[in-house]
Amino acid sequence: MSKPLVAIVGRPNVGKSTIINGLAQRRVSIVEDIPGVTRDRIYCDVRWLNREFTLIDTGGIEFRNQKNQIVGGIRQQAELAMEEADVILFVVDARAGITGDDEIIAGLMRKTGKPVVLCVNKVDSNNQEADVYEFYALGLGDPIPVSAVNHYGFGDLLEVISKDFPPMEVQDSPDTIRTAIVGRPNVGKSTLVNALLGYERSLVSDEMGTTRDAVDSVWKYKGKNFILVDTAGMRRKSKIDETVEKYSVIRSIRAIDNCDVAIFVLDAEDMLTEQDKKIIGYIHEAGKGLIIMVNKWDLIPKETNTMVELEKEIRKGLPFAPYVPMLFGSAMTKQRITRLGDMIYNVAEQQSMRVATSVLNDLLEDAKMINPPPAHSGRVAKIYYMTQAGIRPPTFVMFVNDAKLIHFSYIRFIENKLREAFIFEGTPIRIVVRSKKESDIP
């Protein structure tokens, strides 16, 4: 059963994004005193008591700049969100009072025939009661006063929003694989998302910085569910001037933190840059599944071994991530991109793989026969046993007599043996070395 949808709409700068960040208890939307910062529909899940619903954040609706294409596009996105929604959360500004645009928006909402919750934001003191009463004139029922900055009134607001929603149910369907599409600006991330979906979910332009927020889209492939997160391109810090773009980079990093698998999109014409290595390094350190998509392959003049040579060059620049699968294709022509679904699913499976302790210790004994544990200052390292402690990424604990005696090169040797036996394609491996007295070994 799908979650109920709640669309947040209103004029620019009334505090919609601050409210959604507060209700979700995390930064979901960019907050900045610049009208039009939220351009696309942004989705996130919110839980209140035993109910859960999905919030849709939208750009501010304006009616004065009718000829402005961006303003018109934002208004269209907001209207689409209202069509999708089960409940509409209409946000107004207590300090500004009722405006002409508020009255027009209220009229649009009455025509939808859907439940509307009127939220009066920026009520920061008890002395503003009269400011709240004014909004009864919109004819949308009882206004609920809140302060998005202080989280005042959020409990009442959530109660009214969710009062008719069904309690949460245990989902029997397989987990959705959350996939972040990341990379530098203008490498084709949004084009790739649109190509996979089969329609234009993300704005595509040759202008750098078109995507400011990370935009979520549901993609179904071979009976499996994926959430594709199109993120803003990440530039070097020295290249980031606008505050909004800094937040966009943070959003991209958080999209990586919250994903199961990241697809790093590389421009085949630019090759691997230092910034690419840093982003891929961050994905690796975050323990996420990783696929490299070499995009714009249709623009590259090809000879017999062009793909092989380019792959060697890329892997040479990523010695810390030899496990990464690569796909050479084109989002624009859709060359090979249908393979991504199977690749994402395989990497997610590898991330969740578990290996029995008995099997691990058989492998460990074989490894010690090939390459005995090292000695240091006359002391010989003793490896007692190894067990798997976690998944996503696969994490193993190796118990030894003294962790200081195990050099990182020996840990790399054990990792290589694990990969020879179990592949673990597309996922980093964590090996933790712990000291343990021999008398404590079971």
mmCIF file of C-alpha atoms in Angstrom, residues 57-274:
data_model
loop_
_atom_site.group_PDB
_atom_site.id
_atom_site.type_symbol
_atom_site.label_atom_id
_atom_site.label_comp_id
_atom_site.label_asym_id
_atom_site.label_seq_id
_atom_site.Cartn_x
_atom_site.Cartn_y
_atom_site.Cartn_z
ATOM 1 C CA ASP A 57 7.958 20.222 -1.440
ATOM 2 C CA THR A 58 7.278 22.645 -4.300
ATOM 3 C CA GLY A 59 8.498 25.981 -5.585
ATOM 4 C CA GLY A 60 6.698 29.175 -4.644
ATOM 5 C CA ILE A 61 3.641 30.025 -6.786
ATOM 6 C CA GLU A 62 3.621 33.503 -8.326
ATOM 7 C CA PHE A 63 1.112 35.123 -10.656
ATOM 8 C CA ARG A 64 2.692 38.511 -11.363
ATOM 9 C CA ASN A 65 5.521 37.362 -13.658
ATOM 10 C CA GLN A 66 3.353 35.508 -16.168
ATOM 11 C CA LYS A 67 5.968 35.784 -18.960
ATOM 12 C CA ASN A 68 8.799 34.340 -16.874
ATOM 13 C CA GLN A 69 9.324 30.723 -18.016
ATOM 14 C CA ILE A 70 11.017 29.582 -14.793
ATOM 15 C CA VAL A 71 8.218 31.047 -12.646
ATOM 16 C CA GLY A 72 5.652 29.411 -14.928
ATOM 17 C CA GLY A 73 7.469 26.082 -14.690
ATOM 18 C CA ILE A 74 7.565 26.271 -10.890
ATOM 19 C CA ARG A 75 3.835 27.013 -10.814
ATOM 20 C CA GLN A 76 3.186 24.040 -13.101
ATOM 21 C CA GLN A 77 5.245 21.762 -10.839
ATOM 22 C CA ALA A 78 3.215 22.954 -7.826
ATOM 23 C CA GLU A 79 -0.066 22.324 -9.663
ATOM 24 C CA LEU A 80 1.111 18.811 -10.586
ATOM 25 C CA ALA A 81 1.988 18.197 -6.955
ATOM 26 C CA MET A 82 -1.530 19.240 -5.904
ATOM 27 C CA GLU A 83 -2.989 16.809 -8.457
ATOM 28 C CA GLU A 84 -0.884 13.972 -6.991
ATOM 29 C CA ALA A 85 -1.602 14.819 -3.351
ATOM 30 C CA ASP A 86 -4.156 13.351 -0.958
ATOM 31 C CA VAL A 87 -3.860 16.414 1.304
ATOM 32 C CA ILE A 88 -2.655 19.932 0.468
ATOM 33 C CA LEU A 89 -0.696 21.895 3.067
ATOM 34 C CA PHE A 90 -1.136 25.584 2.256
ATOM 35 C CA VAL A 91 1.554 27.739 3.901
ATOM 36 C CA VAL A 92 1.015 31.472 4.438
ATOM 37 C CA ASP A 93 3.063 34.185 6.164
ATOM 38 C CA ALA A 94 1.670 35.659 9.404
ATOM 39 C CA ARG A 95 3.907 38.714 9.119
ATOM 40 C CA ALA A 96 2.836 39.551 5.559
ATOM 41 C CA GLY A 97 -0.885 38.884 6.104
ATOM 42 C CA ILE A 98 -3.207 37.821 3.294
ATOM 43 C CA THR A 99 -1.927 38.800 -0.156
ATOM 44 C CA GLY A 100 -3.592 38.761 -3.544
ATOM 45 C CA ASP A 101 -1.578 35.679 -4.514
ATOM 46 C CA ASP A 102 -2.740 33.900 -1.337
ATOM 47 C CA GLU A 103 -6.351 34.511 -2.339
ATOM 48 C CA ILE A 104 -5.764 33.198 -5.876
ATOM 49 C CA ILE A 105 -3.992 30.075 -4.552
ATOM 50 C CA ALA A 106 -6.814 29.490 -2.052
ATOM 51 C CA GLY A 107 -9.287 29.632 -4.951
ATOM 52 C CA LEU A 108 -7.271 27.015 -6.865
ATOM 53 C CA MET A 109 -7.285 24.738 -3.823
ATOM 54 C CA ARG A 110 -11.027 24.956 -3.337
ATOM 55 C CA LYS A 111 -11.443 23.809 -6.954
ATOM 56 C CA THR A 112 -9.364 20.660 -6.331
ATOM 57 C CA GLY A 113 -11.942 19.354 -3.866
ATOM 58 C CA LYS A 114 -9.116 17.917 -1.739
ATOM 59 C CA PRO A 115 -8.585 18.391 2.008
ATOM 60 C CA VAL A 116 -6.578 21.537 2.685
ATOM 61 C CA VAL A 117 -4.633 22.246 5.886
ATOM 62 C CA LEU A 118 -3.996 25.968 6.328
ATOM 63 C CA CYS A 119 -0.638 26.564 8.025
ATOM 64 C CA VAL A 120 0.188 30.100 9.221
ATOM 65 C CA ASN A 121 3.978 30.276 9.503
ATOM 66 C CA LYS A 122 6.261 32.759 11.300
ATOM 67 C CA VAL A 123 4.093 32.935 14.433
ATOM 68 C CA ASP A 124 6.973 33.411 16.842
ATOM 69 C CA SER A 125 5.108 34.818 19.871
ATOM 70 C CA ASN A 126 1.715 34.707 21.590
ATOM 71 C CA ASN A 127 1.189 38.361 20.661
ATOM 72 C CA GLN A 128 0.525 37.357 17.038
ATOM 73 C CA GLU A 129 -2.895 35.725 17.643
ATOM 74 C CA ALA A 130 -4.692 38.518 15.786
ATOM 75 C CA ASP A 131 -2.427 37.895 12.778
ATOM 76 C CA VAL A 132 -3.627 34.294 12.686
ATOM 77 C CA TYR A 133 -7.355 35.140 12.887
ATOM 78 C CA GLU A 134 -7.051 37.171 9.675
ATOM 79 C CA PHE A 135 -6.577 33.962 7.647
ATOM 80 C CA TYR A 136 -10.081 32.682 8.408
ATOM 81 C CA ALA A 137 -11.060 35.005 5.534
ATOM 82 C CA LEU A 138 -9.521 32.536 3.040
ATOM 83 C CA GLY A 139 -12.372 30.129 3.738
ATOM 84 C CA LEU A 140 -10.148 27.075 4.221
ATOM 85 C CA GLY A 141 -11.044 26.196 7.798
ATOM 86 C CA ASP A 142 -9.104 26.721 11.029
ATOM 87 C CA PRO A 143 -5.610 28.159 10.480
ATOM 88 C CA ILE A 144 -2.869 26.373 12.429
ATOM 89 C CA PRO A 145 -0.151 28.703 13.781
ATOM 90 C CA VAL A 146 3.440 27.433 13.590
ATOM 91 C CA SER A 147 6.989 28.702 13.744
ATOM 92 C CA ALA A 148 9.112 26.705 11.308
ATOM 93 C CA VAL A 149 12.311 28.090 12.818
ATOM 94 C CA ASN A 150 11.394 27.144 16.412
ATOM 95 C CA HIS A 151 9.281 24.056 15.537
ATOM 96 C CA TYR A 152 6.406 25.597 17.486
ATOM 97 C CA GLY A 153 3.022 24.029 16.637
ATOM 98 C CA PHE A 154 4.470 21.095 14.659
ATOM 99 C CA GLY A 155 2.684 18.492 16.790
ATOM 100 C CA ASP A 156 -0.727 20.064 16.143
ATOM 101 C CA LEU A 157 0.101 20.450 12.456
ATOM 102 C CA LEU A 158 1.128 16.795 12.061
ATOM 103 C CA GLU A 159 -1.965 15.638 13.925
ATOM 104 C CA VAL A 160 -4.304 17.527 11.585
ATOM 105 C CA ILE A 161 -2.413 16.460 8.435
ATOM 106 C CA SER A 162 -2.417 12.744 9.299
ATOM 107 C CA LYS A 163 -5.722 12.343 11.178
ATOM 108 C CA ASP A 164 -7.418 10.429 8.329
ATOM 109 C CA PHE A 165 -4.362 8.454 7.221
ATOM 110 C CA PRO A 166 -4.280 4.684 7.853
ATOM 111 C CA PRO A 167 -1.796 3.243 10.387
ATOM 112 C CA MET A 168 1.512 1.996 9.016
ATOM 113 C CA GLU A 169 1.577 -1.536 7.666
ATOM 114 C CA VAL A 170 4.456 -3.958 7.467
ATOM 115 C CA GLN A 171 5.561 -4.081 3.852
ATOM 116 C CA ASP A 172 6.114 -7.545 2.389
ATOM 117 C CA SER A 173 7.618 -6.263 -0.852
ATOM 118 C CA PRO A 174 11.407 -6.337 -1.329
ATOM 119 C CA ASP A 175 13.363 -3.284 -0.207
ATOM 120 C CA THR A 176 13.617 -0.516 -2.745
ATOM 121 C CA ILE A 177 17.194 0.119 -3.860
ATOM 122 C CA ARG A 178 18.052 3.781 -3.384
ATOM 123 C CA THR A 179 20.452 4.863 -6.143
ATOM 124 C CA ALA A 180 22.253 8.221 -6.198
ATOM 125 C CA ILE A 181 23.370 9.578 -9.594
ATOM 126 C CA VAL A 182 26.451 11.690 -8.857
ATOM 127 C CA GLY A 183 29.322 13.377 -10.640
ATOM 128 C CA ARG A 184 30.653 16.743 -11.740
ATOM 129 C CA PRO A 185 28.351 19.311 -13.400
ATOM 130 C CA ASN A 186 27.207 18.751 -16.982
ATOM 131 C CA VAL A 187 28.319 15.120 -17.351
ATOM 132 C CA GLY A 188 24.774 13.964 -18.188
ATOM 133 C CA LYS A 189 23.284 12.902 -14.835
ATOM 134 C CA SER A 190 19.804 14.340 -15.465
ATOM 135 C CA THR A 191 19.807 13.028 -19.050
ATOM 136 C CA LEU A 192 20.615 9.568 -17.688
ATOM 137 C CA VAL A 193 17.746 9.708 -15.163
ATOM 138 C CA ASN A 194 15.298 10.852 -17.850
ATOM 139 C CA ALA A 195 16.487 8.109 -20.225
ATOM 140 C CA LEU A 196 15.987 5.391 -17.603
ATOM 141 C CA LEU A 197 12.543 6.692 -16.634
ATOM 142 C CA GLY A 198 11.399 7.203 -20.213
ATOM 143 C CA TYR A 199 10.199 10.754 -19.536
ATOM 144 C CA GLU A 200 11.626 14.100 -18.424
ATOM 145 C CA ARG A 201 11.666 14.027 -14.624
ATOM 146 C CA SER A 202 14.689 16.324 -14.284
ATOM 147 C CA LEU A 203 15.400 19.613 -16.016
ATOM 148 C CA VAL A 204 18.092 19.138 -18.705
ATOM 149 C CA SER A 205 20.171 22.060 -19.956
ATOM 150 C CA ASP A 206 23.713 22.735 -21.150
ATOM 151 C CA GLU A 207 23.941 25.385 -18.440
ATOM 152 C CA MET A 208 25.967 24.207 -15.447
ATOM 153 C CA GLY A 209 24.081 24.138 -12.162
ATOM 154 C CA THR A 210 20.642 23.394 -13.619
ATOM 155 C CA THR A 211 19.994 20.764 -10.937
ATOM 156 C CA ARG A 212 20.252 22.390 -7.509
ATOM 157 C CA ASP A 213 18.336 19.935 -5.337
ATOM 158 C CA ALA A 214 18.646 16.153 -5.263
ATOM 159 C CA VAL A 215 15.486 14.949 -7.008
ATOM 160 C CA ASP A 216 13.945 11.529 -6.251
ATOM 161 C CA SER A 217 12.191 9.406 -8.895
ATOM 162 C CA VAL A 218 10.732 5.896 -8.682
ATOM 163 C CA TRP A 219 11.969 3.538 -11.409
ATOM 164 C CA LYS A 220 10.589 0.038 -11.940
ATOM 165 C CA TYR A 221 12.781 -2.452 -13.802
ATOM 166 C CA LYS A 222 12.132 -6.188 -14.197
ATOM 167 C CA GLY A 223 9.744 -6.192 -11.257
ATOM 168 C CA LYS A 224 12.220 -4.447 -8.966
ATOM 169 C CA ASN A 225 11.812 -0.969 -7.462
ATOM 170 C CA PHE A 226 14.562 1.631 -7.523
ATOM 171 C CA ILE A 227 14.630 5.228 -6.328
ATOM 172 C CA LEU A 228 16.865 7.310 -8.597
ATOM 173 C CA VAL A 229 18.268 10.435 -6.941
ATOM 174 C CA ASP A 230 19.491 13.021 -9.449
ATOM 175 C CA THR A 231 21.994 15.269 -7.661
ATOM 176 C CA ALA A 232 23.642 18.596 -8.320
ATOM 177 C CA GLY A 233 27.108 18.423 -9.868
ATOM 178 C CA MET A 234 29.922 18.666 -7.342
ATOM 179 C CA ARG A 235 32.692 21.129 -8.147
ATOM 180 C CA ARG A 236 35.879 21.905 -6.248
ATOM 181 C CA LYS A 237 35.301 24.105 -3.201
ATOM 182 C CA SER A 238 37.273 26.952 -4.779
ATOM 183 C CA LYS A 239 34.763 26.958 -7.669
ATOM 184 C CA ILE A 240 31.705 27.261 -5.406
ATOM 185 C CA ASP A 241 30.668 30.869 -4.914
ATOM 186 C CA GLU A 242 26.912 30.965 -4.296
ATOM 187 C CA THR A 243 25.559 29.884 -0.917
ATOM 188 C CA VAL A 244 22.830 27.943 -2.732
ATOM 189 C CA GLU A 245 25.399 25.939 -4.689
ATOM 190 C CA LYS A 246 27.249 25.118 -1.467
ATOM 191 C CA TYR A 247 24.024 23.679 -0.085
ATOM 192 C CA SER A 248 23.585 21.744 -3.352
ATOM 193 C CA VAL A 249 26.963 20.069 -2.825
ATOM 194 C CA ILE A 250 25.938 19.196 0.736
ATOM 195 C CA ARG A 251 22.686 17.749 -0.630
ATOM 196 C CA SER A 252 24.683 15.619 -3.083
ATOM 197 C CA ILE A 253 26.927 14.340 -0.294
ATOM 198 C CA ARG A 254 23.875 13.507 1.830
ATOM 199 C CA ALA A 255 22.320 11.731 -1.145
ATOM 200 C CA ILE A 256 25.442 9.543 -1.185
ATOM 201 C CA ASP A 257 25.181 8.994 2.570
ATOM 202 C CA ASN A 258 21.540 7.892 2.248
ATOM 203 C CA CYS A 259 21.860 5.702 -0.847
ATOM 204 C CA ASP A 260 22.442 1.975 -1.243
ATOM 205 C CA VAL A 261 24.285 2.257 -4.570
ATOM 206 C CA ALA A 262 25.899 5.290 -6.233
ATOM 207 C CA ILE A 263 26.301 5.605 -9.993
ATOM 208 C CA PHE A 264 29.216 7.894 -10.693
ATOM 209 C CA VAL A 265 28.751 9.491 -14.120
ATOM 210 C CA LEU A 266 32.004 10.233 -15.915
ATOM 211 C CA ASP A 267 32.297 12.292 -19.108
ATOM 212 C CA ALA A 268 34.177 10.114 -21.621
ATOM 213 C CA GLU A 269 35.611 13.240 -23.285
ATOM 214 C CA ASP A 270 37.079 14.680 -20.058
ATOM 215 C CA MET A 271 38.603 11.491 -18.644
ATOM 216 C CA LEU A 272 39.138 11.095 -14.881
ATOM 217 C CA THR A 273 39.834 14.348 -13.018
ATOM 218 C CA GLU A 274 41.100 14.942 -9.486
#
